mmCIF file of C-alpha atoms in Angstrom:
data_model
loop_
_atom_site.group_PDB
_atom_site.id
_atom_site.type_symbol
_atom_site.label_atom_id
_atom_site.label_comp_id
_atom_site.label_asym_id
_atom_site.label_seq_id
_atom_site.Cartn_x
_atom_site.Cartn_y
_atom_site.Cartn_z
ATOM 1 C CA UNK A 26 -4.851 -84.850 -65.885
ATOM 2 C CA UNK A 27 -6.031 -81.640 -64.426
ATOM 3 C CA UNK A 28 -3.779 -78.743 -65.270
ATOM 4 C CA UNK A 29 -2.318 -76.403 -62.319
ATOM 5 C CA UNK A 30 -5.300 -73.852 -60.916
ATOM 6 C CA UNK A 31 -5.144 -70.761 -59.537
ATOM 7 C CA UNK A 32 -8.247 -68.357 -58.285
ATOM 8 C CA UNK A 33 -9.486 -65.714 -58.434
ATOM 9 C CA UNK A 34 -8.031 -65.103 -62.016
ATOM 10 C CA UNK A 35 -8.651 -61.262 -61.719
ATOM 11 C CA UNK A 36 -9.301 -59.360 -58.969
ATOM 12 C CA UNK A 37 -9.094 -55.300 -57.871
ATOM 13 C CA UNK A 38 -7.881 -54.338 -53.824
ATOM 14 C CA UNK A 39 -7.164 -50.825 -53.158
ATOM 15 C CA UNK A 40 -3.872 -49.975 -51.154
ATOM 16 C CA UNK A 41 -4.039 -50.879 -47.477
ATOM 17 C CA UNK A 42 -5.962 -54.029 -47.839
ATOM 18 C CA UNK A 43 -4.951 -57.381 -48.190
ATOM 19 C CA UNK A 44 -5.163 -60.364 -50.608
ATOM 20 C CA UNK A 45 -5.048 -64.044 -50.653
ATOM 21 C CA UNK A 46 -4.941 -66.208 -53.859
ATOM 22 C CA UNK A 47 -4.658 -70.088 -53.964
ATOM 23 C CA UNK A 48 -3.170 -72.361 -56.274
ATOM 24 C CA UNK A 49 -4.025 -75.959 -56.760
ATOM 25 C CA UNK A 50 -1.642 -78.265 -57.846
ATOM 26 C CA UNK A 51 -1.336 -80.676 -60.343
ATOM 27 C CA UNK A 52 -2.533 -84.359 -58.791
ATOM 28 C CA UNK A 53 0.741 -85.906 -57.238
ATOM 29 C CA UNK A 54 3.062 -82.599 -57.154
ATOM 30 C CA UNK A 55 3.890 -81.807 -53.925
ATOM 31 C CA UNK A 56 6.052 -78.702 -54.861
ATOM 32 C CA UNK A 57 4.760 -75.244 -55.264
ATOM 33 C CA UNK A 58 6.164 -71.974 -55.794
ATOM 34 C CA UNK A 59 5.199 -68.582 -56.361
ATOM 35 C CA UNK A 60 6.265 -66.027 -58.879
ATOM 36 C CA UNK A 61 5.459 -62.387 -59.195
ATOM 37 C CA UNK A 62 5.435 -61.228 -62.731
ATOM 38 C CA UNK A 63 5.407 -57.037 -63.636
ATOM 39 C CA UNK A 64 6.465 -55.276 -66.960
ATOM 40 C CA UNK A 65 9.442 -53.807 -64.690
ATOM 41 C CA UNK A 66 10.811 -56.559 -62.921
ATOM 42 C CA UNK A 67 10.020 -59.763 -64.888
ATOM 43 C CA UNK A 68 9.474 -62.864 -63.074
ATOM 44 C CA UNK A 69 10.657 -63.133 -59.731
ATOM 45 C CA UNK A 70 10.162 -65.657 -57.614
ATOM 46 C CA UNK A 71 8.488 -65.383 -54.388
ATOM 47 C CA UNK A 72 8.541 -69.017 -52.347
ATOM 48 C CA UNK A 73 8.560 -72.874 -52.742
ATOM 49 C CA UNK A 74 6.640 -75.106 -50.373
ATOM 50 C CA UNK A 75 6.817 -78.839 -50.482
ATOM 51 C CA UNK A 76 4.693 -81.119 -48.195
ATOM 52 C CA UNK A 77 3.496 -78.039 -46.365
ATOM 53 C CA UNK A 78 7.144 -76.229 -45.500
ATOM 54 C CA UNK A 79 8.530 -73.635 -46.707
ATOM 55 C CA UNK A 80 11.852 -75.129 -48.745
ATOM 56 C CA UNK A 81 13.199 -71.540 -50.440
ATOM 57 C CA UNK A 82 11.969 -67.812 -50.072
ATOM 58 C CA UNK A 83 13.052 -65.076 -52.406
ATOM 59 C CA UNK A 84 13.859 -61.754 -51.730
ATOM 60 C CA UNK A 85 10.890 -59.950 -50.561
ATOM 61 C CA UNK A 86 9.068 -57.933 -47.779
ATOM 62 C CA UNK A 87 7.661 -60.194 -45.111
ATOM 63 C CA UNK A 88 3.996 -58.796 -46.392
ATOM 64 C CA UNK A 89 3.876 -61.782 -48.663
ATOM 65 C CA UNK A 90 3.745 -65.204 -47.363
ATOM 66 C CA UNK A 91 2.364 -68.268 -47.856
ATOM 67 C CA UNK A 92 1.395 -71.793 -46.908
ATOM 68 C CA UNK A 93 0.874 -75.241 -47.889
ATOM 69 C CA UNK A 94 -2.035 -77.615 -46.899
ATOM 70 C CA UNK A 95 -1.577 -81.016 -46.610
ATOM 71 C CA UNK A 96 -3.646 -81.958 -49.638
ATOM 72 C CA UNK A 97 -0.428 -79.651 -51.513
ATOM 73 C CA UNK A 98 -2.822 -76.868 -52.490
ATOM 74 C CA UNK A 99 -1.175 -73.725 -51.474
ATOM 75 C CA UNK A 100 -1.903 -69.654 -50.756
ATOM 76 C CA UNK A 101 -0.087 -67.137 -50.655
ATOM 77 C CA UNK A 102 -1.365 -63.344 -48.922
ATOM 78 C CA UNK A 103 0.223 -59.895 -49.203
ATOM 79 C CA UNK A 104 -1.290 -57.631 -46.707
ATOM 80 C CA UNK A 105 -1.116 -54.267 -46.655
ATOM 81 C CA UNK A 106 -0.949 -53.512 -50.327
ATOM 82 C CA UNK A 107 0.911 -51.428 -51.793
ATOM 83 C CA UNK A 108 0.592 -49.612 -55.251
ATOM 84 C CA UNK A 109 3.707 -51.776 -56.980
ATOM 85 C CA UNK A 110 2.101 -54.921 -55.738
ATOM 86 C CA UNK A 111 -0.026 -55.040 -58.846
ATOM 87 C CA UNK A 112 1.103 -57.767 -60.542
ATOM 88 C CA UNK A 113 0.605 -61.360 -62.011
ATOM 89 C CA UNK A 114 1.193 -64.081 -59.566
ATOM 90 C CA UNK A 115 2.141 -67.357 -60.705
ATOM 91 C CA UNK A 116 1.976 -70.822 -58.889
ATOM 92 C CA UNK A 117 3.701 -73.584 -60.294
ATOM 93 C CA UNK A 118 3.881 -77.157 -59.595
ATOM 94 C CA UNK A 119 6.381 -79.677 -59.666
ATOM 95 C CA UNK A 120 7.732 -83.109 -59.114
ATOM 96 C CA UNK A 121 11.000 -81.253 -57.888
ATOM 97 C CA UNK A 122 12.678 -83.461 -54.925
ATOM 98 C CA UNK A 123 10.859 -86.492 -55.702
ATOM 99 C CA UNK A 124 13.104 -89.107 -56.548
ATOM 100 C CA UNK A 125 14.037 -89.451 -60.367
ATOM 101 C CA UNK A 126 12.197 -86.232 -61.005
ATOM 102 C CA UNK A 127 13.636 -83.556 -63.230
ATOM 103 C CA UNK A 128 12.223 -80.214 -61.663
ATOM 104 C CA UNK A 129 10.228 -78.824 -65.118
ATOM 105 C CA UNK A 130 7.564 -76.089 -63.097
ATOM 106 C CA UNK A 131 4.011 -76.911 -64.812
ATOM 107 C CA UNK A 132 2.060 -73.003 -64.206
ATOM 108 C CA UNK A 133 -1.166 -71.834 -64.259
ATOM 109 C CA UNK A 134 -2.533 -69.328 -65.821
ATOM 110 C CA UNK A 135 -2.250 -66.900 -63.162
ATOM 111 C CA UNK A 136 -4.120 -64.254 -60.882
ATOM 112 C CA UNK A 137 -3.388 -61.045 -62.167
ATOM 113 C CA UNK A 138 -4.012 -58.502 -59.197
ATOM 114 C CA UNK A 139 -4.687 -54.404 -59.757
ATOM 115 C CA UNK A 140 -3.905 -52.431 -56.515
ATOM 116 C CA UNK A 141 -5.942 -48.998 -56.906
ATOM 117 C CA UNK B 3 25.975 -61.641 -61.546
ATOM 118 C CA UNK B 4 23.130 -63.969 -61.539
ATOM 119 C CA UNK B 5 21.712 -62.735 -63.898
ATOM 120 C CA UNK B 6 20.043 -64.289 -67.256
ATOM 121 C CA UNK B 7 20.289 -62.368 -70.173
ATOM 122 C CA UNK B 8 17.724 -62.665 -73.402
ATOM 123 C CA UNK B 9 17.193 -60.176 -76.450
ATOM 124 C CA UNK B 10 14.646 -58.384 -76.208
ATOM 125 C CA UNK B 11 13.092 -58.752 -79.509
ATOM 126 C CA UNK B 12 13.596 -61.110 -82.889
ATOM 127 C CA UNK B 13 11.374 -60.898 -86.266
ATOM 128 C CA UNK B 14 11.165 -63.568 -88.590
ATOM 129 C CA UNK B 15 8.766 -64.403 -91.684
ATOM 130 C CA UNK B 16 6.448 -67.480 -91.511
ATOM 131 C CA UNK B 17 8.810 -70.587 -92.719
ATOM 132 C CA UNK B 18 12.399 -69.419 -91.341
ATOM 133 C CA UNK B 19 13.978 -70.696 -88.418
ATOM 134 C CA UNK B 20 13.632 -68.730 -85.157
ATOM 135 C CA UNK B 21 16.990 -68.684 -82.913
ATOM 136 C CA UNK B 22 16.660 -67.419 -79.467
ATOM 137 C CA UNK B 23 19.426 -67.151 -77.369
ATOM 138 C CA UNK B 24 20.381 -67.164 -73.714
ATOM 139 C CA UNK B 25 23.250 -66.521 -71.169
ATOM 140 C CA UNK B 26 23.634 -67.765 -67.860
ATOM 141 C CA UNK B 27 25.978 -67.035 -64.934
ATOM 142 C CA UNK B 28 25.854 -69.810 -62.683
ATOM 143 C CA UNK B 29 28.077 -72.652 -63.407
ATOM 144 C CA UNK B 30 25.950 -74.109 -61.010
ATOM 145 C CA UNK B 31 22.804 -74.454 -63.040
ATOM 146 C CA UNK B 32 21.660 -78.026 -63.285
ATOM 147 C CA UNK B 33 18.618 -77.800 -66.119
ATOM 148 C CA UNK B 34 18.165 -75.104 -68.054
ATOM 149 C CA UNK B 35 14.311 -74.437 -69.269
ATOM 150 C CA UNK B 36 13.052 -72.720 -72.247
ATOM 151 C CA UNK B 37 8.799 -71.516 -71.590
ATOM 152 C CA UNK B 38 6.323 -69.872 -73.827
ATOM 153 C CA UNK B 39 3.890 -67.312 -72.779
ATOM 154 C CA UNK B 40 1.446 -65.788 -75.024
ATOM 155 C CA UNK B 41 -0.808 -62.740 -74.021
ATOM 156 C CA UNK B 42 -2.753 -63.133 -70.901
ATOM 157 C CA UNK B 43 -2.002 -66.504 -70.285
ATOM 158 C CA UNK B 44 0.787 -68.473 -67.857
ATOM 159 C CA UNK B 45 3.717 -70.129 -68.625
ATOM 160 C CA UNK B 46 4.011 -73.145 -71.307
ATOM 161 C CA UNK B 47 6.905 -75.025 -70.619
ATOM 162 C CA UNK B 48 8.196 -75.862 -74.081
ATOM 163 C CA UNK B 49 11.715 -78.182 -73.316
ATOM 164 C CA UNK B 50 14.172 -78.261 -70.916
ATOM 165 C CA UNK B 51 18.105 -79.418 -71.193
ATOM 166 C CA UNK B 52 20.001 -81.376 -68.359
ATOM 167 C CA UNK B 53 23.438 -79.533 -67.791
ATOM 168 C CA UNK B 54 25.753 -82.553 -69.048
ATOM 169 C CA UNK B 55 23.682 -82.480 -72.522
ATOM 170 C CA UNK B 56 25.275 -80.441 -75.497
ATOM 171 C CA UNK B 57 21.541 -80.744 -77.623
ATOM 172 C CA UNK B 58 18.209 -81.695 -77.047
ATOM 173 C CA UNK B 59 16.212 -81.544 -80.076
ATOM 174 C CA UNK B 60 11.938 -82.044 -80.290
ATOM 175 C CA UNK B 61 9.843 -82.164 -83.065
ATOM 176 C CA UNK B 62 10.323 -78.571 -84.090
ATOM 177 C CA UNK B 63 12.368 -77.539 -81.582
ATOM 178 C CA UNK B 64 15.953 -77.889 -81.105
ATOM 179 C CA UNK B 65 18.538 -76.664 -77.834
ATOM 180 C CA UNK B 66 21.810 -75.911 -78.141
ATOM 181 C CA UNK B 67 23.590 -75.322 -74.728
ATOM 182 C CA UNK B 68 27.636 -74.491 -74.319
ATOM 183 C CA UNK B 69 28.574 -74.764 -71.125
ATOM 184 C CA UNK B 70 32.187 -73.198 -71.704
ATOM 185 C CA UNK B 71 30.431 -70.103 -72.604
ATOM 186 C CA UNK B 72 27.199 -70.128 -70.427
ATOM 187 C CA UNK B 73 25.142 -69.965 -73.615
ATOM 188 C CA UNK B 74 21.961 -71.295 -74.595
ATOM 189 C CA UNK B 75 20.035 -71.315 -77.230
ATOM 190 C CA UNK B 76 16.852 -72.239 -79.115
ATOM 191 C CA UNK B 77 15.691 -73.104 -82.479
ATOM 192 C CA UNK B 78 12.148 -73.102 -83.499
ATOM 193 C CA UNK B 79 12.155 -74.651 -87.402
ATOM 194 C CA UNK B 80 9.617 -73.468 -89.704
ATOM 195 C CA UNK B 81 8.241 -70.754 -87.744
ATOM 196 C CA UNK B 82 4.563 -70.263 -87.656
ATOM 197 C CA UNK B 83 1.988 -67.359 -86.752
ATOM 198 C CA UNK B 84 1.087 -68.990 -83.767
ATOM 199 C CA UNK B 85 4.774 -69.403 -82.401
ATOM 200 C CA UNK B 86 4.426 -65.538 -81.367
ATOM 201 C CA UNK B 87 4.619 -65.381 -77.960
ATOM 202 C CA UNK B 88 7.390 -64.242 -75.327
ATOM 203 C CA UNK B 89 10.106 -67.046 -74.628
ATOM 204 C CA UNK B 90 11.768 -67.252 -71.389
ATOM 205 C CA UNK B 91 15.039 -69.026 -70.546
ATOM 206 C CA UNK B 92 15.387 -70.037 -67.058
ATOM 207 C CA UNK B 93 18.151 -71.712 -65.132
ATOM 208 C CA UNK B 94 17.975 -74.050 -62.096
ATOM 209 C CA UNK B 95 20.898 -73.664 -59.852
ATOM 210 C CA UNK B 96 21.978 -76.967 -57.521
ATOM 211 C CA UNK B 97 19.407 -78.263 -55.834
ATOM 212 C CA UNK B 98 17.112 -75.362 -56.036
ATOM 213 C CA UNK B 99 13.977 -77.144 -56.710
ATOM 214 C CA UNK B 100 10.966 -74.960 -57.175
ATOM 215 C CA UNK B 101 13.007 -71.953 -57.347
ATOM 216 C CA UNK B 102 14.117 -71.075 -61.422
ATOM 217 C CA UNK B 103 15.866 -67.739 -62.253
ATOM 218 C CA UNK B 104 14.637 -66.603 -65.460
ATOM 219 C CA UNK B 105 15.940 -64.466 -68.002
ATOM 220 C CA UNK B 106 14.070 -61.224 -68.911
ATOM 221 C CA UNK B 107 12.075 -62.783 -71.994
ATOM 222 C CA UNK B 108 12.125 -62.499 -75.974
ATOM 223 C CA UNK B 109 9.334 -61.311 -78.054
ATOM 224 C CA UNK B 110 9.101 -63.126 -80.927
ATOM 225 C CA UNK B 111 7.085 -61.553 -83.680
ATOM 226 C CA UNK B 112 6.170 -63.677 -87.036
ATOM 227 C CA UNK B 113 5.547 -61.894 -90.045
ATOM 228 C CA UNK B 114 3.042 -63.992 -92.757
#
Protein backbone atom coordinates (compact mmCIF):
# COMPACT_ATOMS: atom_id res chain seq x y z
CA UNK A 1 0.00 0.00 0.00
CA UNK A 2 1.13 3.32 -1.23
CA UNK A 3 2.61 5.45 1.50
CA UNK A 4 1.22 9.19 2.11
CA UNK A 5 2.65 11.75 -0.85
CA UNK A 6 3.30 15.08 -0.82
CA UNK A 7 4.81 17.42 -3.86
CA UNK A 8 6.84 19.36 -4.65
CA UNK A 9 9.36 17.98 -1.99
CA UNK A 10 11.52 21.23 -2.22
CA UNK A 11 10.77 24.27 -3.55
CA UNK A 12 12.16 28.23 -3.26
CA UNK A 13 9.26 31.44 -3.42
CA UNK A 14 10.49 34.76 -2.57
CA UNK A 15 8.32 36.95 -0.10
CA UNK A 16 5.12 38.27 -1.63
CA UNK A 17 4.28 35.29 -3.67
CA UNK A 18 2.30 32.46 -2.99
CA UNK A 19 2.50 28.63 -2.71
CA UNK A 20 0.42 25.61 -3.01
CA UNK A 21 1.56 22.03 -2.06
CA UNK A 22 -0.65 18.83 -2.21
CA UNK A 23 -0.73 15.83 -0.30
CA UNK A 24 -2.10 12.52 -1.35
CA UNK A 25 -3.42 10.28 0.98
CA UNK A 26 -3.02 6.93 1.85
CA UNK A 27 -5.84 4.67 -0.24
CA UNK A 28 -9.02 4.64 2.09
CA UNK A 29 -8.02 7.64 4.61
CA UNK A 30 -10.28 10.20 4.36
CA UNK A 31 -8.58 12.44 7.06
CA UNK A 32 -5.88 14.90 6.40
CA UNK A 33 -4.12 17.42 8.27
CA UNK A 34 -1.45 19.77 7.97
CA UNK A 35 1.51 20.54 10.13
CA UNK A 36 4.08 23.25 9.92
CA UNK A 37 7.39 22.19 11.25
CA UNK A 38 10.44 25.10 12.03
CA UNK A 39 13.55 24.77 14.37
CA UNK A 40 11.64 27.58 16.53
CA UNK A 41 8.29 26.48 16.87
CA UNK A 42 8.23 22.66 16.44
CA UNK A 43 5.31 21.10 14.94
CA UNK A 44 2.24 22.90 14.85
CA UNK A 45 -0.59 21.98 13.36
CA UNK A 46 -2.27 23.85 10.72
CA UNK A 47 -5.86 22.05 9.64
CA UNK A 48 -7.75 18.67 9.34
CA UNK A 49 -10.11 17.98 6.48
CA UNK A 50 -12.20 14.89 6.24
CA UNK A 51 -14.46 14.09 3.21
CA UNK A 52 -13.67 17.52 1.82
CA UNK A 53 -14.57 19.88 5.13
CA UNK A 54 -12.69 21.46 7.14
CA UNK A 55 -13.16 19.45 10.76
CA UNK A 56 -10.34 21.56 13.02
CA UNK A 57 -8.08 24.69 12.19
CA UNK A 58 -5.17 25.72 14.32
CA UNK A 59 -4.08 28.90 15.23
CA UNK A 60 -2.90 30.72 12.27
CA UNK A 61 -3.21 33.75 9.85
CA UNK A 62 -5.99 33.26 7.35
CA UNK A 63 -2.96 33.28 4.55
CA UNK A 64 -2.91 29.54 4.87
CA UNK A 65 -5.77 27.47 3.90
CA UNK A 66 -6.65 24.54 2.43
CA UNK A 67 -9.01 22.09 0.78
CA UNK A 68 -10.04 18.66 0.23
CA UNK A 69 -11.10 16.97 -3.09
CA UNK A 70 -13.40 14.40 -3.17
CA UNK A 71 -10.94 11.69 -4.16
CA UNK A 72 -9.36 12.86 -0.24
CA UNK A 73 -6.22 14.33 -1.81
CA UNK A 74 -5.78 17.65 -0.26
CA UNK A 75 -3.77 21.30 -0.71
CA UNK A 76 -3.06 23.61 1.24
CA UNK A 77 -1.77 27.56 -0.10
CA UNK A 78 -0.17 30.38 1.88
CA UNK A 79 -0.23 33.49 -0.13
CA UNK A 80 1.57 36.28 0.41
CA UNK A 81 4.69 34.84 1.92
CA UNK A 82 6.31 35.91 4.40
CA UNK A 83 10.04 35.40 5.52
CA UNK A 84 9.02 32.99 8.76
CA UNK A 85 6.88 30.95 6.47
CA UNK A 86 9.88 28.86 5.55
CA UNK A 87 9.21 25.80 6.87
CA UNK A 88 8.46 21.98 6.49
CA UNK A 89 4.89 21.20 5.87
CA UNK A 90 3.56 17.98 6.77
CA UNK A 91 0.30 16.16 5.58
CA UNK A 92 -0.81 13.29 7.35
CA UNK A 93 -3.41 10.79 6.86
CA UNK A 94 -5.65 8.96 8.91
CA UNK A 95 -8.47 6.61 9.58
CA UNK A 96 -9.48 9.17 12.41
CA UNK A 97 -13.53 9.23 12.69
CA UNK A 98 -14.03 6.12 10.91
CA UNK A 99 -15.65 3.74 12.99
CA UNK A 100 -13.31 1.40 15.14
CA UNK A 101 -10.38 3.47 14.02
CA UNK A 102 -7.70 4.55 16.44
CA UNK A 103 -6.50 8.02 14.98
CA UNK A 104 -2.43 6.98 14.48
CA UNK A 105 -1.47 10.07 11.62
CA UNK A 106 0.59 8.05 8.81
CA UNK A 107 3.02 11.37 7.24
CA UNK A 108 4.84 11.95 4.39
CA UNK A 109 7.90 12.97 3.95
CA UNK A 110 7.19 16.49 3.58
CA UNK A 111 7.63 19.74 1.36
CA UNK A 112 10.14 21.72 2.86
CA UNK A 113 9.58 25.41 1.55
CA UNK A 114 12.54 28.37 1.60
CA UNK A 115 10.96 31.90 1.44
CA UNK A 116 13.90 34.26 0.08
CA UNK B 1 -0.90 24.74 29.92
CA UNK B 2 -1.23 22.53 26.99
CA UNK B 3 1.73 22.05 26.63
CA UNK B 4 3.95 18.70 26.06
CA UNK B 5 7.13 18.65 27.52
CA UNK B 6 10.27 16.30 26.21
CA UNK B 7 14.14 16.55 27.06
CA UNK B 8 15.86 17.88 24.82
CA UNK B 9 18.66 15.54 24.47
CA UNK B 10 19.69 11.75 25.83
CA UNK B 11 23.11 9.77 24.96
CA UNK B 12 23.41 6.25 25.25
CA UNK B 13 26.09 3.56 23.99
CA UNK B 14 25.03 0.90 21.41
CA UNK B 15 23.36 -2.07 23.67
CA UNK B 16 21.74 0.05 26.67
CA UNK B 17 18.28 0.83 26.98
CA UNK B 18 17.07 4.25 25.76
CA UNK B 19 14.25 5.92 28.11
CA UNK B 20 12.50 8.87 26.76
CA UNK B 21 10.11 10.57 28.64
CA UNK B 22 7.04 12.73 28.27
CA UNK B 23 4.50 15.01 30.13
CA UNK B 24 1.18 15.91 29.20
CA UNK B 25 -1.41 18.41 30.46
CA UNK B 26 -4.62 17.41 29.24
CA UNK B 27 -6.46 14.91 31.23
CA UNK B 28 -8.33 14.85 28.25
CA UNK B 29 -5.91 13.08 25.98
CA UNK B 30 -7.34 9.90 24.58
CA UNK B 31 -4.03 8.15 22.76
CA UNK B 32 -0.90 9.21 23.32
CA UNK B 33 1.72 8.65 20.23
CA UNK B 34 5.36 8.23 20.29
CA UNK B 35 7.03 9.13 16.24
CA UNK B 36 10.50 8.94 14.90
CA UNK B 37 12.01 11.37 12.57
CA UNK B 38 15.40 11.08 11.25
CA UNK B 39 17.16 13.89 9.17
CA UNK B 40 15.28 15.13 6.23
CA UNK B 41 12.65 12.81 6.32
CA UNK B 42 8.75 12.87 7.85
CA UNK B 43 7.37 11.40 10.65
CA UNK B 44 7.57 7.45 11.50
CA UNK B 45 4.99 6.61 13.73
CA UNK B 46 6.65 4.11 16.03
CA UNK B 47 3.54 3.02 18.77
CA UNK B 48 0.85 4.58 20.22
CA UNK B 49 -0.97 3.90 23.84
CA UNK B 50 -4.86 4.11 24.40
CA UNK B 51 -5.44 6.31 27.62
CA UNK B 52 -7.01 3.38 29.85
CA UNK B 53 -3.65 1.25 29.14
CA UNK B 54 -0.83 1.40 31.89
CA UNK B 55 1.89 -0.45 29.11
CA UNK B 56 2.09 -1.26 25.70
CA UNK B 57 5.14 -3.07 24.90
CA UNK B 58 6.50 -4.06 20.94
CA UNK B 59 9.24 -5.95 19.93
CA UNK B 60 11.87 -3.55 21.16
CA UNK B 61 9.86 -1.06 22.31
CA UNK B 62 8.06 -0.69 25.45
CA UNK B 63 5.40 2.44 26.86
CA UNK B 64 4.92 3.23 30.11
CA UNK B 65 2.07 5.84 30.65
CA UNK B 66 0.83 7.18 34.37
CA UNK B 67 -2.05 8.87 34.11
CA UNK B 68 -1.99 10.21 37.86
CA UNK B 69 1.04 12.04 36.90
CA UNK B 70 0.53 12.91 33.13
CA UNK B 71 3.72 11.01 32.34
CA UNK B 72 4.81 9.03 29.56
CA UNK B 73 7.45 7.31 28.68
CA UNK B 74 9.45 5.15 26.26
CA UNK B 75 11.88 2.41 26.24
CA UNK B 76 13.88 1.45 23.29
CA UNK B 77 15.92 -2.02 24.47
CA UNK B 78 19.20 -2.63 23.04
CA UNK B 79 19.74 0.55 21.40
CA UNK B 80 21.24 0.60 18.00
CA UNK B 81 23.10 3.21 15.63
CA UNK B 82 20.26 3.47 13.57
CA UNK B 83 17.72 4.30 16.48
CA UNK B 84 19.25 8.01 16.25
CA UNK B 85 16.72 10.09 15.27
CA UNK B 86 14.43 12.81 17.07
CA UNK B 87 11.37 11.21 19.03
CA UNK B 88 8.25 13.05 19.44
CA UNK B 89 5.48 12.43 21.98
CA UNK B 90 2.18 13.62 20.98
CA UNK B 91 -1.17 13.64 22.69
CA UNK B 92 -4.70 13.43 21.21
CA UNK B 93 -7.18 15.33 23.20
CA UNK B 94 -11.17 14.06 23.01
CA UNK B 95 -12.26 13.68 19.88
CA UNK B 96 -9.67 15.69 18.15
CA UNK B 97 -9.08 13.52 15.26
CA UNK B 98 -6.45 14.72 12.87
CA UNK B 99 -5.34 17.29 15.18
CA UNK B 100 -2.18 15.82 17.73
CA UNK B 101 -0.29 18.27 20.04
CA UNK B 102 3.18 17.25 20.13
CA UNK B 103 5.84 17.69 22.48
CA UNK B 104 9.00 19.63 21.43
CA UNK B 105 11.12 16.39 20.45
CA UNK B 106 14.24 14.38 21.91
CA UNK B 107 17.44 13.87 20.17
CA UNK B 108 18.65 10.73 20.73
CA UNK B 109 22.30 10.24 19.99
CA UNK B 110 23.93 6.51 20.05
CA UNK B 111 27.41 6.19 20.72
CA UNK B 112 29.12 2.67 19.08
Amino acid sequence: KAGVTQTPRYLIKTRGQQVTLSCSPISGHRSVSWYQQTPGQGLQFLFEYFSETQRNKGNFPGRFSGRQFSNSRSEMNVSTLELGDSALYLCASSLAGTSGATGELFFGEGSRLTVL
Amino acid sequence: GEDVEQSLFLSVREGDSSVINCTYTDSSSTYLYWYKQEPGAGLQLLTYIFSNMDMKQDQRLTVLLNKKDKHLSLRIADTQTGDSAIYFCAERRGASYGKLTFGQGTILTVHP
